[in-house]
PDB file of C-alpha atoms in Angstrom:
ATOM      1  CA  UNK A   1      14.007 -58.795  27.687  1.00 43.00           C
ATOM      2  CA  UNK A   2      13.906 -60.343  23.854  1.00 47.00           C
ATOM      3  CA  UNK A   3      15.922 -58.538  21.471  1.00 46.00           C
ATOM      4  CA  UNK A   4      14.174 -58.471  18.076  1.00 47.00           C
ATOM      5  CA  UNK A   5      16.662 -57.023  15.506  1.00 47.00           C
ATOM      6  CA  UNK A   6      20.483 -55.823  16.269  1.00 46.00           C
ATOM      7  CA  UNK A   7      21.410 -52.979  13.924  1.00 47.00           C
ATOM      8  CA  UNK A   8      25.546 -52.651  13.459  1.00 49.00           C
ATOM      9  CA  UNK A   9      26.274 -49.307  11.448  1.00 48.00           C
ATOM     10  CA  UNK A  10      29.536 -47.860  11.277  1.00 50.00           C
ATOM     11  CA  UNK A  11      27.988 -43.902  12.001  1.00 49.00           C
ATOM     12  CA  UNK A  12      24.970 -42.709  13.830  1.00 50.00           C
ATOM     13  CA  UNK A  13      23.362 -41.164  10.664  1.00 50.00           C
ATOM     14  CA  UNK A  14      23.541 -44.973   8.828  1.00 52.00           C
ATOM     15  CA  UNK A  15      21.834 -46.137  11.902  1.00 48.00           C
ATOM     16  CA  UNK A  16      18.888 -43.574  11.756  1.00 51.00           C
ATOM     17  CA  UNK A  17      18.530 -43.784   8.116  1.00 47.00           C
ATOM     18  CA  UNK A  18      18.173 -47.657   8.241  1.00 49.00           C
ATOM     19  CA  UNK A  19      14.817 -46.732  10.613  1.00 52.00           C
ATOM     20  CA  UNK A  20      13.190 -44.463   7.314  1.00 54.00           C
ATOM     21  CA  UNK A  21      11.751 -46.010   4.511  1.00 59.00           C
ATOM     22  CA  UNK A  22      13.482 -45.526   1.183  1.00 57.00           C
ATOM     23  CA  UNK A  23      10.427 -44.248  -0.792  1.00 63.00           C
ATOM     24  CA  UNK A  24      10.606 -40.684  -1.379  1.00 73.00           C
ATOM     25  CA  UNK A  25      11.184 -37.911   1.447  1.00 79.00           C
ATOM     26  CA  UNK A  26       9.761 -35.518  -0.839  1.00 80.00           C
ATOM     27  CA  UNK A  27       6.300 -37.188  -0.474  1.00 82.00           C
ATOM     28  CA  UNK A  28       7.439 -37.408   3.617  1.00 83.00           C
ATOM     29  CA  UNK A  29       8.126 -34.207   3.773  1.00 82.00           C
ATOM     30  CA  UNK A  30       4.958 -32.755   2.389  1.00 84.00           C
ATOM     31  CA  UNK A  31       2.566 -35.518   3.798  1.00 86.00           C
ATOM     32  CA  UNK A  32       4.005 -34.199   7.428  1.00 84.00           C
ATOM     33  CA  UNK A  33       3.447 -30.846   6.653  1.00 83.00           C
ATOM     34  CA  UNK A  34      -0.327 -31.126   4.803  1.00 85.00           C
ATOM     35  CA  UNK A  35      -0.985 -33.319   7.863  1.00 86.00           C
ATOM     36  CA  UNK A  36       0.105 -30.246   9.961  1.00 84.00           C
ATOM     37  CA  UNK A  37      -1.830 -27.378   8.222  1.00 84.00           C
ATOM     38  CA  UNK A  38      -5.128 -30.070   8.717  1.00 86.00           C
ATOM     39  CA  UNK A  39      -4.148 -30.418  12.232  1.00 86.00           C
ATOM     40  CA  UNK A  40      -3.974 -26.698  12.915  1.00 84.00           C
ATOM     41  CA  UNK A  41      -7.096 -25.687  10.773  1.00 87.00           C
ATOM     42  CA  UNK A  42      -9.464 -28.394  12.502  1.00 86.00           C
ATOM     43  CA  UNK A  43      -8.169 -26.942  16.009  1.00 85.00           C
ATOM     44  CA  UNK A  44      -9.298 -23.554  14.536  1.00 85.00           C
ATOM     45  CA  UNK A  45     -12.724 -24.530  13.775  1.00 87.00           C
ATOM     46  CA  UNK A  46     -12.880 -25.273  10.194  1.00 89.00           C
ATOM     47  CA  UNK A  47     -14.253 -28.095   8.217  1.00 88.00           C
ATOM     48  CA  UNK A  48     -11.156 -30.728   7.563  1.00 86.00           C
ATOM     49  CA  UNK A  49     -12.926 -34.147   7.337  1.00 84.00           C
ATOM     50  CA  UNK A  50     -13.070 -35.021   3.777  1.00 80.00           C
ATOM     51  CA  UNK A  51      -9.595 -34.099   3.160  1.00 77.00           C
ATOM     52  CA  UNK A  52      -8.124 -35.672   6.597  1.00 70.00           C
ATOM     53  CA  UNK A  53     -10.051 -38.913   6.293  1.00 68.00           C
ATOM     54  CA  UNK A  54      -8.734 -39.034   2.259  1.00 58.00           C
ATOM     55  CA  UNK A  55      -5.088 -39.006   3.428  1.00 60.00           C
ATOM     56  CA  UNK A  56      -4.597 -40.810   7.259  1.00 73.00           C
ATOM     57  CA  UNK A  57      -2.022 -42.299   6.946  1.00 82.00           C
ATOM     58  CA  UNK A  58       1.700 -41.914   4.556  1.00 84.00           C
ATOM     59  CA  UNK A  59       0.988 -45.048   2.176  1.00 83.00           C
ATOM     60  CA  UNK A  60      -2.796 -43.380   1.258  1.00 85.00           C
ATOM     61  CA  UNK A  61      -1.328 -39.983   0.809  1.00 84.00           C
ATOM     62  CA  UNK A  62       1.322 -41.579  -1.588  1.00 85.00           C
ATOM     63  CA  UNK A  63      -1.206 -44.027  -3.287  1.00 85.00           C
ATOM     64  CA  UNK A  64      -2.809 -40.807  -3.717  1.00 85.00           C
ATOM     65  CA  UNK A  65      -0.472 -37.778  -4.652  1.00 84.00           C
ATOM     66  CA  UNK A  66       2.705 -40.811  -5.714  1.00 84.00           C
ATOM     67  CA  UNK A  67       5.937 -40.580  -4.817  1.00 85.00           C
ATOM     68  CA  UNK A  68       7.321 -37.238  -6.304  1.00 85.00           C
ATOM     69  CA  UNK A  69       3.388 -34.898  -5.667  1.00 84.00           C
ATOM     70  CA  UNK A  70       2.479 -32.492  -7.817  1.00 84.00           C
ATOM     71  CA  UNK A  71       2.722 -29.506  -5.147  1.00 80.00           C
ATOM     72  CA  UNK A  72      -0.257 -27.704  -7.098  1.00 81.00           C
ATOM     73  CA  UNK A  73      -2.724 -30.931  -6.354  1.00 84.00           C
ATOM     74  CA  UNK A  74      -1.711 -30.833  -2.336  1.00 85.00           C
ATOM     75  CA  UNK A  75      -3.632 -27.629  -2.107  1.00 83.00           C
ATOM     76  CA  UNK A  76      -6.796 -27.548  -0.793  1.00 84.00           C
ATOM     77  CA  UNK A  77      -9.922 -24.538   0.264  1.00 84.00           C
ATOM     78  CA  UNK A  78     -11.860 -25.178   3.515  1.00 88.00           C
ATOM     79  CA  UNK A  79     -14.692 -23.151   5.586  1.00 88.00           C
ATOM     80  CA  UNK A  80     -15.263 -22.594   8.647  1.00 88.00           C
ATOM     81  CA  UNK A  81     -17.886 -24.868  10.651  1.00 90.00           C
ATOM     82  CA  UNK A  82     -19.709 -21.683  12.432  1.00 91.00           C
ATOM     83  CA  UNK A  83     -19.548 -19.741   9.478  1.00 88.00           C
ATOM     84  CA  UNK A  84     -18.975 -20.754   5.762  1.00 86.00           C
ATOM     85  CA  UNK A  85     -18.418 -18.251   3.971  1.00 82.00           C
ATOM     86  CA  UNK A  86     -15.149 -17.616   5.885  1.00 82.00           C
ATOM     87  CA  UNK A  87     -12.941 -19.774   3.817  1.00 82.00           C
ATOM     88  CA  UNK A  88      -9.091 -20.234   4.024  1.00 83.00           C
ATOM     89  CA  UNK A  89      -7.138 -21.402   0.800  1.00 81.00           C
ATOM     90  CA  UNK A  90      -3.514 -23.594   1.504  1.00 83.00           C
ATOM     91  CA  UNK A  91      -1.371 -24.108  -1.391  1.00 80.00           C
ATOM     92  CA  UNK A  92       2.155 -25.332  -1.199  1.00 80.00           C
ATOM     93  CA  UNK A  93       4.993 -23.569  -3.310  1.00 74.00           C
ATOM     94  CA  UNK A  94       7.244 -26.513  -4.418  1.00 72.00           C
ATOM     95  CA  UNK A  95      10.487 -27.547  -2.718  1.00 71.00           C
ATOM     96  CA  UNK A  96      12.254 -24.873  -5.183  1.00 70.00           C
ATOM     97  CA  UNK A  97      13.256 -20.988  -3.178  1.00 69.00           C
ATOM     98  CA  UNK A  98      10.254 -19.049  -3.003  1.00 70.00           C
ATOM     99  CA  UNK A  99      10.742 -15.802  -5.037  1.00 75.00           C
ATOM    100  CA  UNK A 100       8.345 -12.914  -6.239  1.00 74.00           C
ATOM    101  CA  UNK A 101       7.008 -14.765  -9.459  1.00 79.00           C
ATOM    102  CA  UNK A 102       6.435 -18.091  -6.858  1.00 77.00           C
ATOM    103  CA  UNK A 103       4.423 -15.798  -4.411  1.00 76.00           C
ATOM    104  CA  UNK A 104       2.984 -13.688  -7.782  1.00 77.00           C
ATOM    105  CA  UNK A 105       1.971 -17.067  -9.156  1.00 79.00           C
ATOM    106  CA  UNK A 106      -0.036 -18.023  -5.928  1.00 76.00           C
ATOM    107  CA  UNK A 107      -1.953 -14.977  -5.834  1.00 74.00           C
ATOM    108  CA  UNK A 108      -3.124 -15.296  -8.769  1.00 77.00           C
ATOM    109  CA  UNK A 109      -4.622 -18.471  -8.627  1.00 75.00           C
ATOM    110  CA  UNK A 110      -6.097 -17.413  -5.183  1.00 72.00           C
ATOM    111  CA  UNK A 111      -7.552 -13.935  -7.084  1.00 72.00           C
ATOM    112  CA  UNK A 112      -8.517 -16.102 -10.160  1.00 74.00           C
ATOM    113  CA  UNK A 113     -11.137 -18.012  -7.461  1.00 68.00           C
ATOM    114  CA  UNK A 114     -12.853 -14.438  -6.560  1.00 67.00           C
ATOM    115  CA  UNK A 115     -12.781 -15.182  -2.631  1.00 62.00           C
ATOM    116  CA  UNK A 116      -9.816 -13.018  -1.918  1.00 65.00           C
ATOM    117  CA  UNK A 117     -10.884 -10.097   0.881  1.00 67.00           C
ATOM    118  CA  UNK A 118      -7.358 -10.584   2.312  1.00 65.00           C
ATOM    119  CA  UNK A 119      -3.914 -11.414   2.146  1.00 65.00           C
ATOM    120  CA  UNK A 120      -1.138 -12.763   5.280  1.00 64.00           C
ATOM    121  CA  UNK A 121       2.507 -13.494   4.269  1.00 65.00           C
ATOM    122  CA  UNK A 122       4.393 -15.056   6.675  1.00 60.00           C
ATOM    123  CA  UNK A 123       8.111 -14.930   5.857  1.00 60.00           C
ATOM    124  CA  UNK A 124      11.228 -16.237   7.803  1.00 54.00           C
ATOM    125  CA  UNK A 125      13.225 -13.423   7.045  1.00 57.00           C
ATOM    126  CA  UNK A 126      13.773  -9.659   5.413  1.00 61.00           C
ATOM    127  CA  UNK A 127      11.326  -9.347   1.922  1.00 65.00           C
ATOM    128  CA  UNK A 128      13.216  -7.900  -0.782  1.00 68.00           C
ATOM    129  CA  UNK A 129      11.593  -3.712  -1.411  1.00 71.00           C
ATOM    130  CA  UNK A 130      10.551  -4.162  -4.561  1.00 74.00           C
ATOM    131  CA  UNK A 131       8.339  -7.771  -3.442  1.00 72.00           C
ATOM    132  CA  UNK A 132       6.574  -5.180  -0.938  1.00 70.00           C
ATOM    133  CA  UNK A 133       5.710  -2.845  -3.237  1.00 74.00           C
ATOM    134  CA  UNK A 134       4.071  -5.049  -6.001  1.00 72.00           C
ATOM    135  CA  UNK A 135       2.337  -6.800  -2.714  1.00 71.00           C
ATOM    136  CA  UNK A 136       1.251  -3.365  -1.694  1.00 71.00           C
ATOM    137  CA  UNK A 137      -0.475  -2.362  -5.221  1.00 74.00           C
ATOM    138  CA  UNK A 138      -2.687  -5.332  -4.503  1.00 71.00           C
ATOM    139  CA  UNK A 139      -6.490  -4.315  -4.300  1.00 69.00           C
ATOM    140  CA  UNK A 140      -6.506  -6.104  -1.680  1.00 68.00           C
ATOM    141  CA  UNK A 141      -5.761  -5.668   2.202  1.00 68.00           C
ATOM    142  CA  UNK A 142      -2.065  -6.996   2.537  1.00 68.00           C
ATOM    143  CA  UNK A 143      -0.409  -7.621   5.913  1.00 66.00           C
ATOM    144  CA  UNK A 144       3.237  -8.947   5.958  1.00 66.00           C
ATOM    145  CA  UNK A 145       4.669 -10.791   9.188  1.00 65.00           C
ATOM    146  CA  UNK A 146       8.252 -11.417   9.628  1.00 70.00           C
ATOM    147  CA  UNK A 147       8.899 -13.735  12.522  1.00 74.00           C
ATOM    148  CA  UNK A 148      11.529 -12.766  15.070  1.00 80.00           C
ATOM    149  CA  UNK A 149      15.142 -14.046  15.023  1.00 82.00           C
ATOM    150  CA  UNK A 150      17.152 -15.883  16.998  1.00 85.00           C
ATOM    151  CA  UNK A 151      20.815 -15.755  17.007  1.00 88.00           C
ATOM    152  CA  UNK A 152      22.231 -19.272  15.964  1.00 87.00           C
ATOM    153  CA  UNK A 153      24.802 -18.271  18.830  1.00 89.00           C
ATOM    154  CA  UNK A 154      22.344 -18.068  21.031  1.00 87.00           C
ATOM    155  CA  UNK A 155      22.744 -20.727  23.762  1.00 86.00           C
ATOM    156  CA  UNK A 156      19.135 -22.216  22.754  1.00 84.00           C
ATOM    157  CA  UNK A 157      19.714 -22.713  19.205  1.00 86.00           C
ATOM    158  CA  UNK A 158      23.590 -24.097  20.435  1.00 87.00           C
ATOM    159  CA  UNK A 159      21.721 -26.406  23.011  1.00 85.00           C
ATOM    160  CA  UNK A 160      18.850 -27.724  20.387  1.00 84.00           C
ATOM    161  CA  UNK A 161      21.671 -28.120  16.906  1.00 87.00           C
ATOM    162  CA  UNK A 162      19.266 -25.491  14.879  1.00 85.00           C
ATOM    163  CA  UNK A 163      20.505 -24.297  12.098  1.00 84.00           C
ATOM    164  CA  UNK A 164      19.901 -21.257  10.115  1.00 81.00           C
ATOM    165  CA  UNK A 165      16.695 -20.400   8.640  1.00 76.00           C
ATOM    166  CA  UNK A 166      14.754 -22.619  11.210  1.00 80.00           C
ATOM    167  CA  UNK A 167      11.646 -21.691  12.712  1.00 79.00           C
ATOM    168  CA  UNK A 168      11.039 -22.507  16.583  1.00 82.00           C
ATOM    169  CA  UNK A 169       7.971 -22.096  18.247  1.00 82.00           C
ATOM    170  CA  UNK A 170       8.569 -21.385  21.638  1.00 82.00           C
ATOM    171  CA  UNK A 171       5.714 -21.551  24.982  1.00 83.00           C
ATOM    172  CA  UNK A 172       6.201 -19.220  27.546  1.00 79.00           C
ATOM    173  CA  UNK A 173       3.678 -20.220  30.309  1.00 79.00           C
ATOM    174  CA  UNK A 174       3.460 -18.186  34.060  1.00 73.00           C
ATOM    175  CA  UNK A 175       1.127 -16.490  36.562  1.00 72.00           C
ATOM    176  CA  UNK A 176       0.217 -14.016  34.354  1.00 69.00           C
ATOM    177  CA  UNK A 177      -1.305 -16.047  31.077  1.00 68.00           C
ATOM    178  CA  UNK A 178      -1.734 -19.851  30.947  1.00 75.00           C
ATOM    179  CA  UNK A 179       0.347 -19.944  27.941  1.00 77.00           C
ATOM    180  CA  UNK A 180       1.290 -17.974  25.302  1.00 78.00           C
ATOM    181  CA  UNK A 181       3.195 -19.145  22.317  1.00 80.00           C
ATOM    182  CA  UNK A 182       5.754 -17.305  19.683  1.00 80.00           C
ATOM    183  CA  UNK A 183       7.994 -18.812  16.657  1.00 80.00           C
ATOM    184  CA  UNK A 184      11.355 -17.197  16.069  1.00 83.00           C
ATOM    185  CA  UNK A 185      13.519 -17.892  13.004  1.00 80.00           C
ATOM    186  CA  UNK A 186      17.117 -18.848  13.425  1.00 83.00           C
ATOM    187  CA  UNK A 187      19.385 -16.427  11.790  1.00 80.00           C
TER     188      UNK A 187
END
């Protein structure tokens, strides 16, 4: 056995972050998530090439979007392969809390496009009464989901080190179905 390199760090956490480059982890961060949403849309049938192939790999997606992206550029429309004029708009809100205006300001560049017929908004935990109401007064069909919690007592989320406002996706597999999978959100 040849060792290559011999790291000495006086914590764990030097040791790890001596394995990450030092560009940005903002531009990480939302390469590993875009790379996700592409991931899950082409497994859902929908047309991903030209914006997979444009950003393979983390040094294209930064020679592309730079170091600190513009979160409004990293959005992106596709349809789907079997029928077009299904479509499915992905824009990223910013590394800032997402409040009303954030979620306000979203819509309205989705409405502005005139392919709206409906509306999902997936949030980790309780939306605020008046949020739902402006949502509601939408001409448009709205349908809030709030994922499920799990306790960060619970002896999961002790086992695993989550933290609060996590989401988990959990796979429950048995005679009955072949799989079926759920997220929770760590409260």
């Amino acid at each position: 056995m040849k060792i290559d390199k011999v790291y000495v760090c006086a914590s764990t956490m030097e040791c790890i972050a001596s394995l990450i480059d030092n560009a940005s982890v903002e531009s990480s961060r939302y390469f590993l998530s875009r790379r996700t949403v592409l991931e899950m849309l082409a497994d859902r049938g929908y047309d991903v090439v030209q914006h997979a192939n444009l950003t393979s790999s983390l040094s294209d997606f930064r020679s592309r979007f730079g170091q600190q992206p513009n979160h409004e550029a990293l959005g992106f429309c596709v349809s789907h392969l079997s029928n077009p004029s299904n479509t499915v708009q992905v824009a990223f809100a910013g590394t800032d809390a997402i409040k009303m205006g954030t979620v306000m300001e979203i819509c309205s560049r989705i409405v502005d496009s005139g392919n709206l017929k409906s509306l999902i908004i997936i949030v980790q935990s309780k939306i605020t009464s008046f949020a739902q109401k402006k949502l509601m007064n939408l001409p448009y069909k709205v349908e809030i989901i709030r994922l499920p919690c799990m306790l960060k007592t619970d002896v999961i989320a002790r086992y695993y080190g989550l933290e609060k406002g996590q989401v988990v996706k959990i796979t429950h597999s048995g005679p009955v179905v072949d799989s079926h999978v759920t997220y929770r959100c760590v409260a």
